[in-house]
Short mmCIF file of C-alpha atoms in Angstrom, two decimals:
data_model
loop_
_atom_site.label_atom_id
_atom_site.label_comp_id
_atom_site.label_asym_id
_atom_site.label_seq_id
_atom_site.Cartn_x
_atom_site.Cartn_y
_atom_site.Cartn_z
CA UNK Y 1 31.52 -12.29 18.85
CA UNK Y 2 28.08 -12.11 17.33
CA UNK Y 3 26.01 -9.29 15.91
CA UNK Y 4 22.24 -9.62 15.97
CA UNK Y 5 19.42 -7.50 14.39
CA UNK Y 6 16.22 -8.52 16.02
CA UNK Y 7 13.28 -7.81 13.76
CA UNK Y 8 9.55 -8.51 13.94
CA UNK Y 9 9.88 -11.96 12.51
CA UNK Y 10 13.53 -13.15 13.10
CA UNK Y 11 16.77 -12.88 14.94
CA UNK Y 12 19.25 -12.02 12.20
CA UNK Y 13 22.78 -13.03 13.25
CA UNK Y 14 26.26 -12.17 11.77
CA UNK Y 15 29.23 -14.26 12.83
CA UNK Y 16 32.40 -13.11 11.05
CA UNK Y 17 31.15 -13.06 7.44
CA UNK Y 18 28.24 -15.55 7.78
CA UNK Y 19 24.75 -14.34 8.39
CA UNK Y 20 21.84 -16.54 9.50
CA UNK Y 21 18.42 -16.16 10.86
CA UNK Y 22 16.41 -17.76 13.79
CA UNK Y 23 12.60 -17.37 14.25
CA UNK Y 24 11.43 -14.95 16.90
CA UNK Y 25 8.83 -17.50 17.78
CA UNK Y 26 11.17 -20.54 18.47
CA UNK Y 27 14.50 -19.08 19.27
CA UNK Y 28 15.58 -18.74 22.95
CA UNK Y 29 18.39 -16.04 23.27
CA UNK Y 30 19.34 -17.30 26.73
CA UNK Y 31 20.87 -20.42 25.10
CA UNK Y 32 23.80 -18.43 23.69
CA UNK Y 33 26.84 -18.07 25.88
CA UNK Y 34 29.07 -15.82 23.83
CA UNK Y 35 28.77 -12.01 23.66
CA UNK Y 36 25.98 -10.68 21.37
CA UNK Y 37 25.81 -7.10 20.28
CA UNK Y 38 22.35 -6.37 19.25
CA UNK Y 39 19.57 -3.86 18.24
CA UNK Y 40 15.99 -4.78 18.49
CA UNK Y 41 12.69 -3.46 17.28
CA UNK Y 42 10.59 -6.33 18.72
CA UNK Y 43 9.05 -5.46 22.05
CA UNK Y 44 8.56 -9.14 22.98
CA UNK Y 45 12.23 -10.16 22.15
CA UNK Y 46 13.48 -7.03 23.94
CA UNK Y 47 11.91 -8.35 27.16
CA UNK Y 48 13.79 -11.65 26.61
CA UNK Y 49 17.30 -10.17 26.08
CA UNK Y 50 17.37 -7.17 28.29
CA UNK Y 51 18.38 -8.99 31.39
CA UNK Y 52 20.89 -11.43 29.75
CA UNK Y 53 24.42 -10.12 30.56
CA UNK Y 54 26.05 -11.34 27.40
CA UNK Y 55 23.52 -9.47 25.17
CA UNK Y 56 24.66 -5.85 24.81
CA UNK Y 57 22.19 -3.40 23.44
CA UNK Y 58 23.91 -0.95 20.86
CA UNK Y 59 20.94 1.41 20.57
CA UNK Y 60 22.30 3.77 23.35
CA UNK Y 61 25.66 4.36 21.55
CA UNK Y 62 24.02 6.12 18.49
CA UNK Y 63 23.55 9.86 18.41
CA UNK Y 64 19.70 9.46 18.28
CA UNK Y 65 19.08 13.33 17.95
CA UNK Y 66 20.08 12.97 14.37
CA UNK Y 67 17.06 10.92 13.73
CA UNK Y 68 13.55 10.85 15.37
CA UNK Y 69 12.28 9.54 18.51
CA UNK Y 70 9.99 6.76 17.40
CA UNK Y 71 12.11 5.64 14.46
CA UNK Y 72 12.83 2.07 14.32
CA UNK Y 73 16.46 1.43 15.52
CA UNK Y 74 17.12 -0.91 12.62
CA UNK Y 75 16.49 2.07 10.23
CA UNK Y 76 18.83 4.18 12.23
CA UNK Y 77 21.64 1.59 11.98
CA UNK Y 78 21.22 1.05 8.28
CA UNK Y 79 21.46 4.85 7.81
CA UNK Y 80 24.74 4.79 9.83
CA UNK Y 81 26.16 2.40 7.36
CA UNK Y 82 26.16 4.80 4.42
CA UNK Y 83 26.97 8.46 3.80
CA UNK Y 84 24.92 9.17 0.75
CA UNK Y 85 21.94 7.40 -0.79
CA UNK Y 86 18.53 5.86 -0.37
CA UNK Y 87 18.08 2.65 1.69
CA UNK Y 88 15.08 0.38 0.96
CA UNK Y 89 14.80 -2.26 3.63
CA UNK Y 90 12.35 -4.85 2.54
CA UNK Y 91 10.96 -6.85 5.53
CA UNK Y 92 7.60 -7.23 7.09
CA UNK Y 93 7.49 -3.45 6.43
CA UNK Y 94 9.45 -1.61 3.75
CA UNK Y 95 11.31 1.41 4.99
CA UNK Y 96 12.74 3.89 2.61
CA UNK Y 97 15.34 6.30 4.11
CA UNK Y 98 17.43 9.06 2.57
CA UNK Y 99 20.96 10.04 3.79
CA UNK Y 100 22.97 12.93 2.39
CA UNK Y 101 26.55 13.84 3.47
CA UNK Y 102 26.04 11.55 6.43
CA UNK Y 103 22.78 13.18 7.57
CA UNK Y 104 19.51 11.47 7.69
CA UNK Y 105 16.99 13.47 5.74
CA UNK Y 106 13.65 11.61 6.37
CA UNK Y 107 12.12 8.36 5.27
CA UNK Y 108 8.78 6.66 4.98
CA UNK Y 109 7.18 3.28 5.68
CA UNK Y 110 5.33 1.07 3.28
CA UNK Y 111 3.83 -2.39 3.67
CA UNK Y 112 6.01 -5.46 3.00
CA UNK Y 113 5.19 -7.97 0.33
CA UNK Y 114 3.36 -10.40 2.58
CA UNK Y 115 1.37 -7.77 4.43
CA UNK Y 116 0.22 -6.08 1.25
CA UNK Y 117 -0.79 -9.30 -0.50
CA UNK Y 118 -2.84 -10.18 2.66
CA UNK Y 119 -4.33 -6.64 2.43
CA UNK Y 120 -5.67 -7.15 -1.23
CA UNK Y 121 -6.97 -10.62 -0.31
CA UNK Y 122 -8.80 -9.16 2.78
CA UNK Y 123 -10.50 -6.49 0.60
CA UNK Y 124 -11.90 -9.16 -1.72
CA UNK Y 125 -11.17 -12.73 -2.54
CA UNK Y 126 -10.93 -11.74 -6.17
CA UNK Y 127 -7.77 -9.87 -5.42
CA UNK Y 128 -5.92 -12.92 -4.01
CA UNK Y 129 -2.84 -12.90 -6.29
CA UNK Y 130 0.88 -13.09 -5.78
CA UNK Y 131 2.62 -9.87 -6.96
CA UNK Y 132 4.03 -9.95 -10.49
CA UNK Y 133 7.66 -8.53 -10.10
CA UNK Y 134 8.20 -8.90 -13.76
CA UNK Y 135 5.36 -6.50 -14.88
CA UNK Y 136 5.95 -3.67 -17.26
CA UNK Y 137 6.02 -0.56 -15.13
CA UNK Y 138 5.54 1.61 -18.14
CA UNK Y 139 2.11 0.32 -19.08
CA UNK Y 140 -1.19 0.78 -17.27
CA UNK Y 141 -2.39 -2.83 -16.58
CA UNK Y 142 -5.37 -4.62 -18.18
CA UNK Y 143 -5.61 -7.68 -16.03
CA UNK Y 144 -6.20 -8.27 -12.23
CA UNK Y 145 -2.91 -9.63 -11.24
CA UNK Y 146 -0.97 -6.67 -12.80
CA UNK Y 147 -3.46 -4.18 -11.62
CA UNK Y 148 -2.74 -5.01 -7.91
CA UNK Y 149 1.17 -5.50 -8.82
CA UNK Y 150 1.27 -2.13 -10.36
CA UNK Y 151 -0.68 -0.57 -7.48
CA UNK Y 152 1.90 -1.98 -5.07
CA UNK Y 153 5.09 -1.75 -7.00
CA UNK Y 154 4.84 1.16 -9.41
CA UNK Y 155 3.82 3.57 -6.83
CA UNK Y 156 6.77 2.67 -4.66
CA UNK Y 157 9.00 2.66 -7.63
CA UNK Y 158 8.22 6.28 -8.69
CA UNK Y 159 8.85 7.63 -5.26
CA UNK Y 160 12.10 5.74 -4.81
CA UNK Y 161 13.27 6.89 -8.36
CA UNK Y 162 12.28 10.42 -7.64
CA UNK Y 163 14.96 10.65 -4.92
CA UNK Y 164 17.69 10.34 -7.68
CA UNK Y 165 20.26 8.86 -5.51
CA UNK Y 166 22.25 5.63 -5.24
CA UNK Y 167 19.88 2.99 -4.03
CA UNK Y 168 20.71 0.24 -1.35
CA UNK Y 169 18.45 -2.72 -1.05
CA UNK Y 170 18.47 -4.74 2.19
CA UNK Y 171 16.15 -6.93 4.17
CA UNK Y 172 14.69 -10.41 3.50
CA UNK Y 173 12.88 -9.45 0.37
CA UNK Y 174 15.72 -7.36 -1.20
CA UNK Y 175 16.34 -9.90 -4.01
CA UNK Y 176 12.67 -9.59 -5.07
CA UNK Y 177 12.83 -5.82 -5.36
CA UNK Y 178 16.05 -5.96 -7.36
CA UNK Y 179 13.90 -7.00 -10.22
CA UNK Y 180 12.26 -3.57 -10.33
CA UNK Y 181 15.38 -1.76 -9.20
CA UNK Y 182 18.03 -3.59 -11.25
CA UNK Y 183 20.43 -0.64 -10.79
CA UNK Y 184 20.27 -0.99 -7.03
CA UNK Y 185 23.15 -2.32 -4.81
CA UNK Y 186 21.93 -5.34 -2.87
CA UNK Y 187 23.46 -5.55 0.72
CA UNK Y 188 21.77 -7.79 3.08
CA UNK Y 189 24.28 -6.94 5.85
CA UNK Y 190 23.88 -3.17 5.68
CA UNK Y 191 22.57 -2.85 9.27
CA UNK Y 192 25.48 -4.89 10.60
CA UNK Y 193 27.89 -2.45 8.82
CA UNK Y 194 26.10 0.33 10.66
CA UNK Y 195 26.50 -1.69 13.91
CA UNK Y 196 30.21 -2.13 13.25
CA UNK Y 197 30.72 1.62 12.71
CA UNK Y 198 28.94 2.41 15.89
CA UNK Y 199 30.88 -0.16 17.89
CA UNK Y 200 34.19 1.31 16.60
CA UNK Y 201 33.17 4.75 17.53
CA UNK Y 202 32.07 3.55 20.94
CA UNK Y 203 35.28 1.51 21.18
CA UNK Y 204 33.55 -1.67 21.78
CA UNK Y 205 35.68 -3.51 19.25
CA UNK N 1 -36.99 4.14 -10.83
CA UNK N 2 -33.92 3.45 -8.85
CA UNK N 3 -30.28 3.01 -9.77
CA UNK N 4 -28.04 0.94 -7.50
CA UNK N 5 -24.33 0.41 -7.39
CA UNK N 6 -23.65 -2.68 -5.08
CA UNK N 7 -20.09 -2.69 -3.60
CA UNK N 8 -18.30 -4.65 -1.01
CA UNK N 9 -19.76 -2.82 1.90
CA UNK N 10 -22.94 -1.00 0.78
CA UNK N 11 -25.82 -0.63 -1.64
CA UNK N 12 -25.34 2.75 -3.14
CA UNK N 13 -28.77 4.04 -4.44
CA UNK N 14 -29.66 6.95 -6.72
CA UNK N 15 -33.24 8.14 -6.77
CA UNK N 16 -33.71 11.13 -9.10
CA UNK N 17 -30.96 13.54 -7.63
CA UNK N 18 -30.73 11.94 -4.27
CA UNK N 19 -28.08 9.26 -3.53
CA UNK N 20 -28.04 7.11 -0.28
CA UNK N 21 -26.46 4.03 1.06
CA UNK N 22 -27.59 0.85 2.76
CA UNK N 23 -25.42 -1.68 4.49
CA UNK N 24 -24.84 -4.98 2.64
CA UNK N 25 -24.94 -6.66 5.93
CA UNK N 26 -28.43 -5.55 6.87
CA UNK N 27 -30.29 -4.43 3.72
CA UNK N 28 -32.72 -6.93 2.18
CA UNK N 29 -33.14 -6.10 -1.57
CA UNK N 30 -36.33 -8.09 -1.75
CA UNK N 31 -38.13 -5.40 0.30
CA UNK N 32 -37.97 -3.06 -2.78
CA UNK N 33 -41.01 -3.18 -5.00
CA UNK N 34 -39.98 -0.64 -7.74
CA UNK N 35 -37.63 -1.30 -10.68
CA UNK N 36 -34.00 -1.11 -9.67
CA UNK N 37 -31.21 -1.06 -12.37
CA UNK N 38 -28.09 -2.31 -10.77
CA UNK N 39 -24.48 -3.30 -11.20
CA UNK N 40 -22.80 -5.43 -8.52
CA UNK N 41 -19.28 -6.46 -7.50
CA UNK N 42 -20.35 -8.23 -4.30
CA UNK N 43 -20.82 -12.09 -4.88
CA UNK N 44 -23.09 -12.40 -1.93
CA UNK N 45 -25.40 -9.60 -2.82
CA UNK N 46 -25.40 -10.91 -6.45
CA UNK N 47 -27.01 -14.05 -5.26
CA UNK N 48 -29.68 -12.16 -3.37
CA UNK N 49 -30.75 -9.98 -6.27
CA UNK N 50 -30.27 -12.27 -9.28
CA UNK N 51 -33.75 -13.92 -9.12
CA UNK N 52 -35.68 -10.73 -8.14
CA UNK N 53 -37.61 -9.71 -11.22
CA UNK N 54 -37.64 -6.00 -10.47
CA UNK N 55 -33.80 -5.90 -10.16
CA UNK N 56 -32.21 -5.51 -13.57
CA UNK N 57 -28.60 -6.19 -14.01
CA UNK N 58 -26.96 -3.68 -16.46
CA UNK N 59 -23.56 -5.41 -16.74
CA UNK N 60 -24.70 -7.24 -19.88
CA UNK N 61 -25.34 -4.06 -21.78
CA UNK N 62 -21.81 -2.72 -21.70
CA UNK N 63 -19.32 -3.52 -24.48
CA UNK N 64 -17.13 -5.54 -22.08
CA UNK N 65 -14.37 -6.33 -24.74
CA UNK N 66 -13.27 -2.61 -24.37
CA UNK N 67 -12.18 -3.58 -20.73
CA UNK N 68 -10.81 -6.81 -19.42
CA UNK N 69 -12.59 -9.89 -18.23
CA UNK N 70 -12.04 -9.81 -14.43
CA UNK N 71 -12.36 -6.02 -14.22
CA UNK N 72 -14.75 -4.85 -11.57
CA UNK N 73 -18.16 -3.79 -13.16
CA UNK N 74 -18.13 -0.59 -11.11
CA UNK N 75 -14.79 0.54 -12.68
CA UNK N 76 -16.25 -0.24 -16.13
CA UNK N 77 -19.33 1.93 -15.51
CA UNK N 78 -17.28 4.74 -14.02
CA UNK N 79 -15.05 4.72 -17.04
CA UNK N 80 -18.18 4.80 -19.30
CA UNK N 81 -19.19 8.11 -17.56
CA UNK N 82 -16.22 10.13 -18.94
CA UNK N 83 -14.32 10.39 -22.30
CA UNK N 84 -10.95 11.77 -21.05
CA UNK N 85 -9.39 11.62 -17.82
CA UNK N 86 -8.26 9.53 -14.71
CA UNK N 87 -10.84 8.18 -12.25
CA UNK N 88 -9.79 7.63 -8.63
CA UNK N 89 -12.57 5.58 -6.98
CA UNK N 90 -11.86 5.57 -3.26
CA UNK N 91 -13.70 2.70 -1.63
CA UNK N 92 -12.61 -0.43 0.29
CA UNK N 93 -10.13 -0.56 -2.55
CA UNK N 94 -8.87 2.42 -4.60
CA UNK N 95 -9.07 1.88 -8.29
CA UNK N 96 -7.27 4.27 -10.67
CA UNK N 97 -8.39 4.08 -14.25
CA UNK N 98 -7.33 5.94 -17.41
CA UNK N 99 -9.69 6.87 -20.22
CA UNK N 100 -8.54 8.72 -23.40
CA UNK N 101 -10.85 9.48 -26.34
CA UNK N 102 -13.60 7.28 -24.74
CA UNK N 103 -11.19 4.32 -24.60
CA UNK N 104 -10.08 2.53 -21.40
CA UNK N 105 -6.29 2.49 -21.26
CA UNK N 106 -5.75 0.51 -18.22
CA UNK N 107 -5.76 0.99 -14.57
CA UNK N 108 -4.55 -0.25 -11.14
CA UNK N 109 -5.95 -1.29 -7.72
CA UNK N 110 -4.48 0.17 -4.29
CA UNK N 111 -5.71 -0.52 -0.92
CA UNK N 112 -8.48 1.78 0.56
CA UNK N 113 -7.91 3.92 3.63
CA UNK N 114 -9.36 1.45 6.20
CA UNK N 115 -7.56 -1.60 4.66
CA UNK N 116 -4.24 0.15 4.50
CA UNK N 117 -4.50 1.48 8.09
CA UNK N 118 -5.17 -2.04 9.27
CA UNK N 119 -2.26 -3.23 7.35
CA UNK N 120 0.23 -1.03 9.13
CA UNK N 121 -1.25 -1.94 12.47
CA UNK N 122 -0.90 -5.67 11.70
CA UNK N 123 2.73 -5.21 10.88
CA UNK N 124 3.32 -3.64 14.17
CA UNK N 125 1.29 -2.06 16.96
CA UNK N 126 3.77 0.99 16.87
CA UNK N 127 2.48 1.74 13.37
CA UNK N 128 -1.27 2.10 14.58
CA UNK N 129 -1.86 5.69 13.32
CA UNK N 130 -4.64 7.34 11.42
CA UNK N 131 -3.30 8.80 8.09
CA UNK N 132 -2.41 12.46 7.96
CA UNK N 133 -4.02 13.85 4.81
CA UNK N 134 -2.52 17.27 5.68
CA UNK N 135 1.15 16.19 5.35
CA UNK N 136 3.64 17.98 3.27
CA UNK N 137 4.13 15.79 0.27
CA UNK N 138 7.28 17.62 -0.67
CA UNK N 139 9.19 16.68 2.47
CA UNK N 140 10.53 13.32 3.61
CA UNK N 141 9.00 12.65 7.03
CA UNK N 142 10.68 12.59 10.28
CA UNK N 143 7.93 11.19 12.42
CA UNK N 144 6.00 7.89 12.54
CA UNK N 145 2.61 9.10 11.63
CA UNK N 146 3.88 10.97 8.56
CA UNK N 147 6.13 8.15 7.69
CA UNK N 148 3.22 5.83 7.16
CA UNK N 149 0.97 8.64 5.68
CA UNK N 150 3.71 9.48 3.13
CA UNK N 151 4.11 5.75 2.37
CA UNK N 152 0.49 5.43 1.69
CA UNK N 153 -0.37 8.87 0.04
CA UNK N 154 2.61 10.18 -1.65
CA UNK N 155 3.29 6.96 -3.56
CA UNK N 156 -0.24 7.05 -4.90
CA UNK N 157 -0.04 10.85 -5.55
CA UNK N 158 3.06 10.54 -7.75
CA UNK N 159 1.48 7.84 -10.00
CA UNK N 160 -1.82 9.63 -10.35
CA UNK N 161 -0.10 12.88 -11.11
CA UNK N 162 2.19 11.31 -13.70
CA UNK N 163 -0.89 10.52 -15.88
CA UNK N 164 -1.21 14.28 -16.43
CA UNK N 165 -4.94 14.22 -17.13
CA UNK N 166 -8.06 15.67 -15.54
CA UNK N 167 -8.70 13.79 -12.28
CA UNK N 168 -12.11 12.57 -11.04
CA UNK N 169 -12.56 11.54 -7.53
CA UNK N 170 -15.49 9.27 -6.64
CA UNK N 171 -16.30 6.71 -3.89
CA UNK N 172 -16.92 6.95 -0.16
CA UNK N 173 -13.57 8.46 0.60
CA UNK N 174 -13.44 10.91 -2.26
CA UNK N 175 -13.58 14.00 0.08
CA UNK N 176 -10.42 12.79 1.92
CA UNK N 177 -8.37 12.34 -1.10
CA UNK N 178 -9.50 15.86 -2.40
CA UNK N 179 -7.16 17.06 0.36
CA UNK N 180 -4.01 15.78 -1.51
CA UNK N 181 -5.66 16.31 -4.95
CA UNK N 182 -7.25 19.83 -4.59
CA UNK N 183 -7.34 20.26 -8.39
CA UNK N 184 -9.58 17.16 -8.82
CA UNK N 185 -13.31 17.11 -9.61
CA UNK N 186 -15.23 15.32 -6.96
CA UNK N 187 -18.21 13.39 -8.33
CA UNK N 188 -19.76 10.84 -6.06
CA UNK N 189 -22.41 9.89 -8.71
CA UNK N 190 -19.94 9.13 -11.55
CA UNK N 191 -20.88 5.41 -11.64
CA UNK N 192 -24.62 6.42 -11.97
CA UNK N 193 -23.72 8.69 -14.88
CA UNK N 194 -22.16 5.66 -16.63
CA UNK N 195 -25.22 3.62 -15.77
CA UNK N 196 -27.56 6.24 -17.31
CA UNK N 197 -25.51 6.40 -20.45
CA UNK N 198 -25.65 2.60 -20.96
CA UNK N 199 -29.21 2.61 -20.22
CA UNK N 200 -29.83 5.28 -22.93
CA UNK N 201 -27.77 3.38 -25.41
CA UNK N 202 -29.70 0.19 -24.67
CA UNK N 203 -32.93 2.15 -24.70
CA UNK N 204 -33.89 1.14 -21.17
CA UNK N 205 -34.87 4.68 -20.38
#
């Protein structure tokens, strides 16, 4: 049995305790014979898997009224994995969601590292820097690289810290954000934990 | 006598008390006969004006050691205009700079409204919304439009408010940001004030 979280850039699989990724651009889901329980935010990939009998969509098994209609299903399943805390999922977008006593209290969407670096570069070629995750968040910057790094990271940092709850980091760039959130718990398989919980409730495993 | 602040998208002129803009794409600076005192962050426009005798670059008259080498000259001149406060200049980029007792204390760069909307849209077509400047900044969102608006605006809001100083809004989108910073002072001619101050010091007027 495989679990799969299909995102905008990759198929993220979990087999037993091993997780691995395949690119959405090159991977053909019909090549898999075994049963795959999945969630999917990618409209193109959704088309590819929806008629494959061994690919089972878990999205219908969650009590969606506890969230909101257009909320990404990956965020929903990450929230299902915890009962209290803030989840920062750092992928092509960064989503930050708050859960208290098992209830979703809302969340917001922020650009991912790559998207935001591209944004600064598009505004002006003089802003073409990689972000400095080691910057001093307590000090207003006096150089260009730190000025964009602070703009991207400190603003996010303030809002996350203001929640004053345990912080869970997940997604492909979780490790990077651990540099500015050293107290956080990194869990790259958080969404899979949510999927397993829902599968148990639905008696699918 | 004309003053001109040349940005990434427009030539912003001040004649007496009237300010107006010309597009950098279509305006030809050689068509002007009168003296123009200018600053410029746009490399292309810089090439066009640098050999025109009636266009006088003010950047050399500021004490640049009080700032940092790669800092946009428009930010420098805005800082020169005030002695205490935070300046939020909302253009194609948003710059936020802190000045205390006439000294620049640092600042950061954040994407402008248009650039950031494009960023969300590029990440996924389902994030293609205009920002809601009326959103409740005290409440974690439960819909997609507010989730990106909060990601963009609340994060910036927190950091600006944390400075706990008088706030000056300038730039093309100043009016929009006044919705989330109702206590701020809007001054679309702040950079021109800095230019006039420098011109007085340099005895150019």
